């Protein structure tokens, strides 16, 4: 019987055809984070379920509806729905917060949420995220936002707006919750069932509800910014001042409350209107209480998560440049076994020099080999047959121009190839620089 195996709903394959897009985002993300002093951290894909209950928050959609919890024998784990909880857990467990502060880490991870799959909303998705722990200064908020902005700019994304808000600290939020409860109680019957529950436990979540009815009611709800205590208010004012100083455009949007419970003070989102409802490409904020909540000493911290699939949807749509996929530098077309062996030897040497060399392992005829070399976009080809071996020299053909140069088949072959190759690359670099393309001479490798 034929087996019909398909990937699960809400997951995606990235095939070699598209991998250079991921490499572009990952490479530029790493480089940008490192220029801001962040180092990579790697943590497990699953954690004890408790960690997420205690950090993301029991009344959030993520915990209530979206977690993938796995039972294995007697133990229970949850596939991470987001990055912060696990990374803070790791910082605590590895004593990182006893070292020089601020601690700054970034990560590129898969996350798992049981949501209704649609464009830009997957069950397994990927985030570039980072966390900075130790600074309570609004300069840290500005720094983290500036990093996200720098990355989006370097990826050449356009038409993305930055929204910022402050959701206060537990002390000013108590007053605000009271005001929200009063406001929503008046129209409690109209709220969705989930929001009815939220009214008591976490009324701010109602502002984040996706139901149109709740959204409509929430339009006139009290605004948190009117309830901020002096400390939170000063923090927010300073952040705005720093962002202005950094030439970062922003809009204050009091509707942004974020979907996770641990946020305090600053929250922010980078949003595009170009890909419909799934337009938030980056979300983050400050979470000054989380580390203490997880058993550490009080340590202010903040971070963000950027959805890589969403970034790529926007980049595709805006025809952004990607790093060019690596292509074959030299293809050996061979006739006969002796030529094949020679090609093997030369290829090994070229690969030691870092070149991408290839020869026929399909048993194709010469014509078919050349067709194949064309198809894979080989920069150079060389034909090795009896004549070439006997004479100890062959013709190296530059495929784009058709130009041929004679090359000796001896120990100096790799060096001679390198010289010709570099000349060609310098030529095309000049040409591309004149065209002003940022990724002119990158080949997808470091
Ligand atoms: P949304 O409001 O779109 O559901 P969120 O507030 O749940 O987003 P966060 O938890 O802040 O998202 O995650 C950070 C980023 O990760 C989001 O801004 C988005 O780019 C991406 N993201 C979140 N959930 C998904 C998903 N199911 N599929 C793809 N990307 C996602
Ligand atoms: Mg969500």
XYZ file of C-alpha atoms and ligand atoms in Angstrom:
478
model
C 0.000 0.000 0.000
C 1.255 3.468 -0.860
C 2.201 5.461 2.202
C 0.927 8.997 2.279
C 3.103 10.850 4.713
C 2.609 14.572 4.950
C 4.023 17.111 7.319
C 1.717 18.071 10.182
C -0.606 21.043 9.739
C 1.000 24.345 10.602
C 4.575 23.220 9.942
C 6.800 24.052 7.000
C 9.744 22.546 5.157
C 12.542 24.830 4.034
C 14.079 23.260 0.953
C 17.505 24.146 -0.505
C 15.743 26.422 -2.992
C 14.836 28.839 -0.193
C 17.474 28.233 2.445
C 19.538 31.265 1.396
C 16.666 33.447 2.587
C 16.939 31.961 6.066
C 20.706 32.272 5.974
C 20.345 35.952 5.103
C 18.137 36.693 8.088
C 20.176 34.510 10.441
C 23.524 35.941 9.376
C 22.462 39.571 9.546
C 20.629 38.968 12.823
C 23.732 37.421 14.414
C 26.002 40.162 13.116
C 23.683 42.916 14.288
C 23.226 41.401 17.751
C 26.972 40.957 18.126
C 27.670 44.597 17.302
C 25.410 45.436 20.254
C 27.356 43.109 22.567
C 24.998 40.125 22.536
C 26.287 36.535 22.504
C 24.404 33.455 21.394
C 22.782 31.135 23.906
C 21.357 27.675 23.176
C 18.757 26.123 25.416
C 16.543 23.016 25.250
C 13.521 22.794 22.959
C 11.362 21.624 25.855
C 11.183 22.643 29.479
C 9.178 21.649 32.529
C 5.597 22.772 31.928
C 5.681 24.632 35.222
C 8.249 27.092 33.893
C 5.784 28.386 31.289
C 2.821 28.410 33.677
C 4.811 30.572 36.055
C 6.321 32.935 33.506
C 4.098 33.255 30.440
C 1.087 33.253 32.782
C -1.862 30.959 33.395
C -4.452 33.346 32.000
C -2.734 33.893 28.653
C -3.909 32.321 25.392
C -0.508 30.748 24.985
C -0.800 28.761 28.215
C -4.526 28.130 28.104
C -4.865 26.999 24.508
C -1.623 26.817 22.625
C 0.919 24.712 24.509
C 2.212 21.405 23.229
C 2.576 19.392 26.378
C 4.162 15.977 26.033
C 4.007 13.113 28.449
C 6.903 10.722 28.366
C 6.650 7.914 30.908
C 6.164 9.649 34.243
C 7.372 13.088 33.282
C 5.663 15.931 31.509
C 7.265 18.603 29.375
C 6.156 21.452 27.163
C 7.654 22.381 23.819
C 8.664 26.005 24.215
C 5.976 28.416 22.998
C 8.465 31.305 23.279
C 12.092 31.896 24.143
C 12.286 34.146 27.184
C 11.260 31.670 29.896
C 13.847 29.040 28.956
C 16.604 31.579 28.471
C 15.999 33.218 31.858
C 15.866 29.752 33.412
C 19.252 29.043 31.816
C 20.708 32.362 33.013
C 19.685 31.496 36.564
C 20.783 27.876 36.418
C 24.202 28.798 35.003
C 24.822 31.638 37.432
C 25.057 34.132 34.582
C 23.400 36.847 36.610
C 26.302 36.768 39.102
C 28.648 37.802 36.323
C 29.185 41.266 34.863
C 25.892 42.935 34.029
C 24.152 43.509 31.772
C 23.961 39.942 30.523
C 23.073 40.004 26.846
C 22.097 36.925 24.869
C 20.421 36.191 21.561
C 19.015 33.015 20.065
C 17.501 31.599 16.898
C 14.940 28.984 17.868
C 11.826 27.093 16.875
C 8.701 27.718 18.955
C 5.513 25.682 19.167
C 1.983 26.956 19.598
C -1.234 25.138 18.838
C -2.893 27.895 16.833
C -5.127 27.882 13.769
C -2.614 27.708 10.929
C -2.707 30.481 8.327
C -0.209 32.598 6.440
C 2.256 33.928 9.021
C 0.713 31.857 11.807
C 2.213 28.417 12.224
C 2.295 25.717 14.853
C 6.025 25.423 14.581
C 7.583 28.799 13.844
C 10.979 30.381 14.319
C 12.154 33.369 16.234
C 15.210 35.459 16.399
C 15.080 36.680 19.971
C 17.216 38.271 22.611
C 17.257 39.125 26.283
C 19.157 41.726 28.251
C 19.261 41.387 32.037
C 20.514 43.761 34.711
C 19.655 47.268 33.583
C 16.653 49.202 34.781
C 17.540 52.215 32.673
C 15.290 53.301 29.823
C 18.543 53.520 27.861
C 18.456 49.704 27.829
C 14.949 49.793 26.328
C 16.162 52.226 23.687
C 19.163 50.003 22.985
C 17.059 46.862 22.474
C 14.547 48.690 20.281
C 17.387 50.245 18.325
C 18.880 46.795 17.742
C 15.585 45.498 16.328
C 15.275 48.580 14.148
C 18.867 48.273 12.909
C 18.242 44.667 11.943
C 15.007 45.464 10.094
C 16.824 48.275 8.270
C 19.756 46.046 7.359
C 17.307 43.523 5.938
C 15.977 46.459 3.890
C 12.412 46.111 5.155
C 10.179 49.043 4.409
C 6.870 50.351 5.730
C 7.249 48.974 9.216
C 5.950 50.999 12.119
C 7.158 50.916 15.676
C 4.489 51.085 18.358
C 5.436 51.595 21.955
C 3.454 51.622 25.153
C 3.999 51.305 28.866
C 1.902 48.844 30.821
C 3.242 50.048 34.146
C 4.435 48.089 37.139
C 2.356 45.964 39.538
C 1.664 48.981 41.731
C 0.222 51.283 39.060
C -1.415 48.375 37.278
C -3.583 47.573 40.324
C -5.359 50.913 39.927
C -5.653 50.386 36.213
C -7.098 46.888 36.601
C -9.727 48.350 38.896
C -10.677 50.943 36.289
C -10.769 48.302 33.551
C -12.984 46.002 35.621
C -15.415 48.827 36.216
C -15.451 49.735 32.553
C -15.936 46.213 31.177
C -18.384 45.100 33.900
C -20.925 47.495 32.458
C -20.929 45.464 29.215
C -19.953 42.096 30.614
C -22.781 40.239 28.845
C -21.452 41.214 25.437
C -17.902 39.996 26.047
C -16.771 36.614 24.705
C -16.638 33.745 27.187
C -12.870 33.916 27.536
C -13.004 37.635 28.276
C -15.732 37.113 30.870
C -13.196 34.993 32.705
C -10.423 37.500 32.046
C -12.486 40.249 33.658
C -11.704 38.954 37.142
C -8.304 37.370 36.664
C -6.558 39.612 34.171
C -8.738 42.353 32.646
C -5.864 43.789 30.597
C -5.968 40.623 28.458
C -9.377 41.781 27.137
C -7.572 44.575 25.277
C -5.624 41.865 23.451
C -8.720 39.804 22.476
C -9.012 39.046 18.774
C -12.854 38.895 18.823
C -14.301 41.892 16.936
C -17.024 42.434 19.559
C -14.535 42.618 22.419
C -12.260 44.810 20.321
C -15.124 47.184 19.671
C -16.057 47.418 23.330
C -12.397 47.923 24.241
C -12.152 50.968 21.972
C -13.224 53.341 24.719
C -11.571 51.522 27.600
C -9.418 53.495 30.054
C -5.848 53.937 28.892
C -2.964 52.638 30.996
C -0.853 55.707 30.294
C -3.269 57.729 32.448
C -2.562 55.446 35.391
C 1.227 55.217 35.380
C 3.044 55.914 38.645
C 5.783 58.515 38.633
C 8.582 56.026 38.167
C 6.901 54.308 35.203
C 5.913 57.612 33.700
C 9.452 59.033 33.897
C 10.804 55.806 32.421
C 8.463 56.079 29.456
C 9.215 59.772 28.879
C 12.940 59.068 28.892
C 12.542 56.183 26.464
C 10.727 58.478 24.039
C 13.489 61.040 24.419
C 16.205 58.455 23.696
C 14.359 57.050 20.675
C 14.035 60.545 19.289
C 17.739 61.090 19.879
C 18.442 57.861 17.982
C 16.261 59.035 15.086
C 13.874 56.141 15.531
C 10.302 56.972 14.555
C 7.640 55.583 16.865
C 3.983 55.893 17.709
C 2.601 55.576 21.194
C -0.155 52.986 21.016
C -1.925 52.402 24.352
C -3.682 49.324 22.916
C -0.505 47.296 22.879
C -0.447 45.065 25.937
C 1.345 41.960 24.562
C 0.178 38.384 24.912
C 2.435 37.245 27.722
C 1.966 38.055 31.395
C 5.490 38.891 32.425
C 5.784 42.340 30.854
C 6.190 45.535 32.898
C 6.710 49.143 31.810
C 7.821 49.273 28.165
C 6.186 47.068 25.534
C 6.698 47.476 21.816
C 5.853 45.982 18.451
C 7.144 46.439 14.941
C 4.164 46.060 12.631
C 3.636 45.997 8.891
C 0.264 46.458 7.278
C 1.378 44.638 4.165
C 0.633 41.068 5.173
C -2.818 41.334 6.724
C -3.641 40.452 10.291
C -0.348 38.657 10.975
C 1.576 41.898 10.665
C 3.528 41.912 13.910
C 7.048 40.968 12.900
C 8.616 41.742 16.250
C 7.255 42.028 19.768
C 8.980 42.651 23.028
C 9.258 44.585 26.209
C 10.523 44.834 29.730
C 9.879 42.173 32.363
C 11.331 43.489 35.594
C 9.543 40.975 37.829
C 10.175 37.745 35.956
C 13.611 36.799 37.237
C 12.522 37.162 40.843
C 9.345 35.253 40.066
C 11.492 32.363 38.827
C 13.548 32.275 42.008
C 16.380 34.722 41.235
C 17.221 38.033 42.858
C 15.296 41.040 41.663
C 16.889 41.812 38.279
C 15.290 44.118 35.727
C 15.377 42.710 32.205
C 13.895 43.016 28.750
C 13.919 41.454 25.298
C 12.077 40.760 22.076
C 11.096 37.997 19.698
C 11.061 38.401 15.935
C 9.086 35.930 13.834
C 11.377 34.764 11.031
C 8.608 33.355 8.802
C 6.767 36.669 8.993
C 9.942 38.594 8.213
C 10.459 36.447 5.133
C 6.881 36.931 3.940
C 7.437 40.687 4.041
C 10.900 40.451 2.497
C 9.570 38.347 -0.389
C 6.720 40.749 -0.907
C 9.031 43.763 -0.931
C 11.589 42.053 -3.163
C 14.331 42.556 -0.605
C 17.816 41.356 -1.499
C 18.995 38.016 -0.172
C 22.527 36.703 0.084
C 23.170 34.791 -3.090
C 23.071 31.014 -2.797
C 26.447 29.347 -3.156
C 27.097 28.079 -6.671
C 29.604 25.698 -8.202
C 32.941 27.432 -8.911
C 34.353 24.805 -11.206
C 32.697 21.883 -12.902
C 34.906 19.152 -14.386
C 33.342 17.517 -17.429
C 35.159 14.208 -17.827
C 35.526 11.577 -20.495
C 36.799 8.226 -19.338
C 37.891 6.844 -16.022
C 41.350 8.351 -16.011
C 39.916 11.826 -16.478
C 37.431 11.176 -13.708
C 40.251 10.255 -11.333
C 42.134 13.400 -12.276
C 38.982 15.447 -11.638
C 38.619 13.835 -8.231
C 42.150 14.771 -7.277
C 41.896 18.365 -8.508
C 38.514 18.771 -6.833
C 39.950 17.685 -3.483
C 42.705 20.253 -3.790
C 40.325 23.036 -4.830
C 38.023 22.210 -1.928
C 40.992 22.572 0.425
C 41.310 26.106 -0.981
C 37.615 26.613 -0.149
C 36.245 26.294 -3.668
C 33.048 24.487 -4.609
C 34.187 21.920 -7.170
C 32.120 19.234 -8.791
C 32.491 16.447 -11.366
C 30.202 13.911 -12.935
C 29.080 11.022 -10.749
C 26.007 10.249 -12.819
C 27.775 8.594 -15.746
C 26.512 11.260 -18.154
C 27.916 11.862 -21.620
C 29.912 15.037 -22.295
C 27.010 16.989 -23.750
C 24.734 16.106 -20.856
C 27.469 17.046 -18.397
C 27.791 20.504 -19.949
C 24.035 20.924 -19.869
C 24.086 20.025 -16.201
C 26.940 22.482 -15.492
C 24.850 25.197 -17.092
C 21.805 24.251 -15.100
C 23.595 24.463 -11.757
C 25.130 27.782 -12.793
C 28.785 26.707 -12.571
C 31.078 29.730 -12.914
C 33.788 27.797 -14.754
C 33.956 24.460 -16.545
C 36.846 22.413 -17.789
C 36.768 19.418 -20.104
C 39.133 16.582 -19.242
C 39.603 13.861 -21.849
C 42.379 11.758 -23.247
C 43.881 14.673 -25.214
C 44.010 16.998 -22.255
C 45.605 14.352 -20.038
C 48.202 13.523 -22.667
C 49.101 17.162 -23.233
C 49.000 18.061 -19.538
C 46.847 21.113 -20.183
C 43.193 21.991 -20.703
C 40.869 24.888 -21.415
C 39.208 26.588 -18.503
C 35.959 28.142 -19.690
C 34.298 31.056 -17.959
C 30.666 30.255 -18.540
C 29.162 33.733 -18.493
C 31.438 35.266 -21.124
C 32.487 32.049 -22.851
C 36.107 33.186 -22.467
C 38.657 30.379 -22.366
C 42.096 30.288 -20.798
C 44.660 27.560 -20.941
C 45.501 25.957 -17.637
C 48.204 23.391 -16.818
C 47.157 20.121 -15.245
C 49.893 19.949 -12.626
C 50.563 20.864 -8.982
C 50.035 24.531 -9.735
C 46.471 23.918 -10.932
C 44.681 25.208 -7.794
C 46.827 28.365 -7.659
C 46.372 29.001 -11.374
C 42.611 28.520 -11.045
C 42.530 30.874 -8.088
C 44.222 33.636 -10.068
C 41.742 33.420 -12.933
C 38.823 33.126 -10.530
C 39.857 36.181 -8.508
C 40.261 38.290 -11.635
C 36.749 37.460 -12.703
C 35.356 38.198 -9.233
C 37.154 41.534 -9.019
C 35.690 42.435 -12.379
C 32.143 41.604 -11.358
C 32.613 43.271 -7.977
C 33.432 46.537 -9.708
C 30.421 46.151 -11.915
C 28.080 45.364 -9.012
C 29.436 48.185 -6.861
C 28.634 50.550 -9.680
C 25.098 49.188 -9.577
C 25.002 49.953 -5.854
C 23.786 46.568 -4.644
C 24.388 45.832 -0.943
C 24.749 42.085 -1.430
C 26.718 42.307 -4.619
C 29.600 40.092 -3.712
C 28.285 37.827 -1.020
C 27.903 34.179 -1.739
C 26.064 32.919 1.302
C 29.151 31.707 3.115
C 31.112 33.375 5.865
P 0.350 37.577 17.573
O -0.329 38.725 18.233
O 0.564 37.782 16.112
O -0.302 36.260 17.922
P 2.168 37.205 19.741
O 1.934 38.409 20.563
O 1.500 35.947 20.141
O 1.818 37.525 18.197
P 4.883 36.918 20.621
O 4.564 35.911 21.627
O 5.242 38.257 21.052
O 3.707 36.975 19.536
O 6.031 36.350 19.646
C 6.972 37.208 19.008
C 6.880 37.141 17.505
O 6.858 35.797 17.051
C 5.613 37.722 16.931
O 5.717 39.094 16.799
C 5.525 37.048 15.584
O 6.367 37.688 14.649
C 6.062 35.677 15.876
N 4.971 34.707 16.093
C 4.208 34.537 17.199
N 3.343 33.524 17.032
C 3.573 33.027 15.780
C 3.018 31.952 15.012
N 2.057 31.168 15.506
N 3.504 31.751 13.764
C 4.486 32.526 13.255
N 5.053 33.533 13.930
C 4.609 33.799 15.177
Mg -0.252 34.956 19.550
